[in-house]
Amino acid sequence: MGRICALCISENRGTVKKPVCSVRAVEDFGLEGDAHAGRWHRQVSLLGAEEVAAFRARGADVQEGSFGENIVVEGFDLPGLPVGSLLRSGDVLLEITQIGKECHQHCAIYQAVGDCIMPRCGVFARVLRGGDLHVGDEISRLYRTAVITLSDSCSRGENEDRSGPAICECLEADGRYKVARTLLLPDEPEQLTAELCRLADEENMDLILTTGGTGFSPRDRTPEATLEAADRLAPGIAETIRAESLKITPRAMLSRGVSALRGAALIINLPGSPKACQESLGVILDTLPHGLDLLRGQSGQCAR
């Protein structure tokens, strides 16, 4: 969770942006009244308050908006966020589209003090959902999540997938997770491994949840496919799900689900039934954000 420290706009390009108390973000356009708004990938620019303060501490007389930034935010390592990251403030949803930028000709700030932080510390975003922004508003990162259902019968259209939608419903109700991709696959381990690698490596998912294929049936190969994609294990999550599920039914001991890491993505196998999925998520959702932040280098250590 962070906070908006400043909002800045300029009516003309090439001029210093002026601070305002509030502004309206327009979907797929940018900030109302700002010259850099438009239907392109750099609709809104953001800088970290910590970077601005450090630059000012070097003796530079800079104000909010001096670097051409629209939003100054405290509480985030903005350049450390991957492209595709989602930031929400109130009704407004921003998607990070670019980290830093090439400086073709040095700005006035560079000419005055010999440096500018926007090219290396600034990030750019497009507006996925519009609304009003105010100085002092909270701003939080949403965790991009993929939900994969493994079922031969559902993938053939013979049965309805109820577990995938149940997971999406839980994530939506929580408010900290954004379902960016849903997939319905047959119980083919090679196909699942390939999708897990693609979602983690190419789509930069923070969290990948699977449902189904964790039992004793000969076709239940989800854990094996997950381990094939994994760089490291995160066994405590799967152990916690089983331990809590055993309080509800002894059959929980038959679940073979695993939890693992691939790069900066966390992969968790959930059971195949909608009820069991919801119960499992109820146990882990509150704790997952800290682990996801650690994966991205956005948090400190786990010690309390």
Coordinates of C-alpha atoms in Angstrom, one line a residue, residues 29-30 40-46 85 87 93-98 123-128:
F29 CA -6.6 8.3 -22.5
G30 CA -4.8 9.6 -19.4
W40 CA -1.0 5.5 -26.6
H41 CA 1.0 3.5 -24.1
R42 CA 2.5 6.4 -22.1
Q43 CA -0.7 8.0 -21.0
V44 CA 0.4 8.6 -17.4
S45 CA 3.9 9.0 -15.9
L46 CA 4.8 8.2 -12.3
S85 CA 1.8 -4.6 -13.1
L87 CA -1.9 -0.1 -9.6
L93 CA -6.8 1.2 -12.4
L94 CA -3.4 1.7 -14.1
E95 CA -1.3 -0.8 -16.0
I96 CA 2.4 -0.3 -16.1
T97 CA 3.5 -0.2 -19.8
Q98 CA 7.1 1.0 -19.7
V123 CA 7.5 4.5 -15.1
F124 CA 4.6 4.9 -17.5
A125 CA 1.1 3.5 -17.5
R126 CA -2.2 3.5 -19.4
V127 CA -5.6 3.9 -17.7
L128 CA -7.6 0.7 -17.7

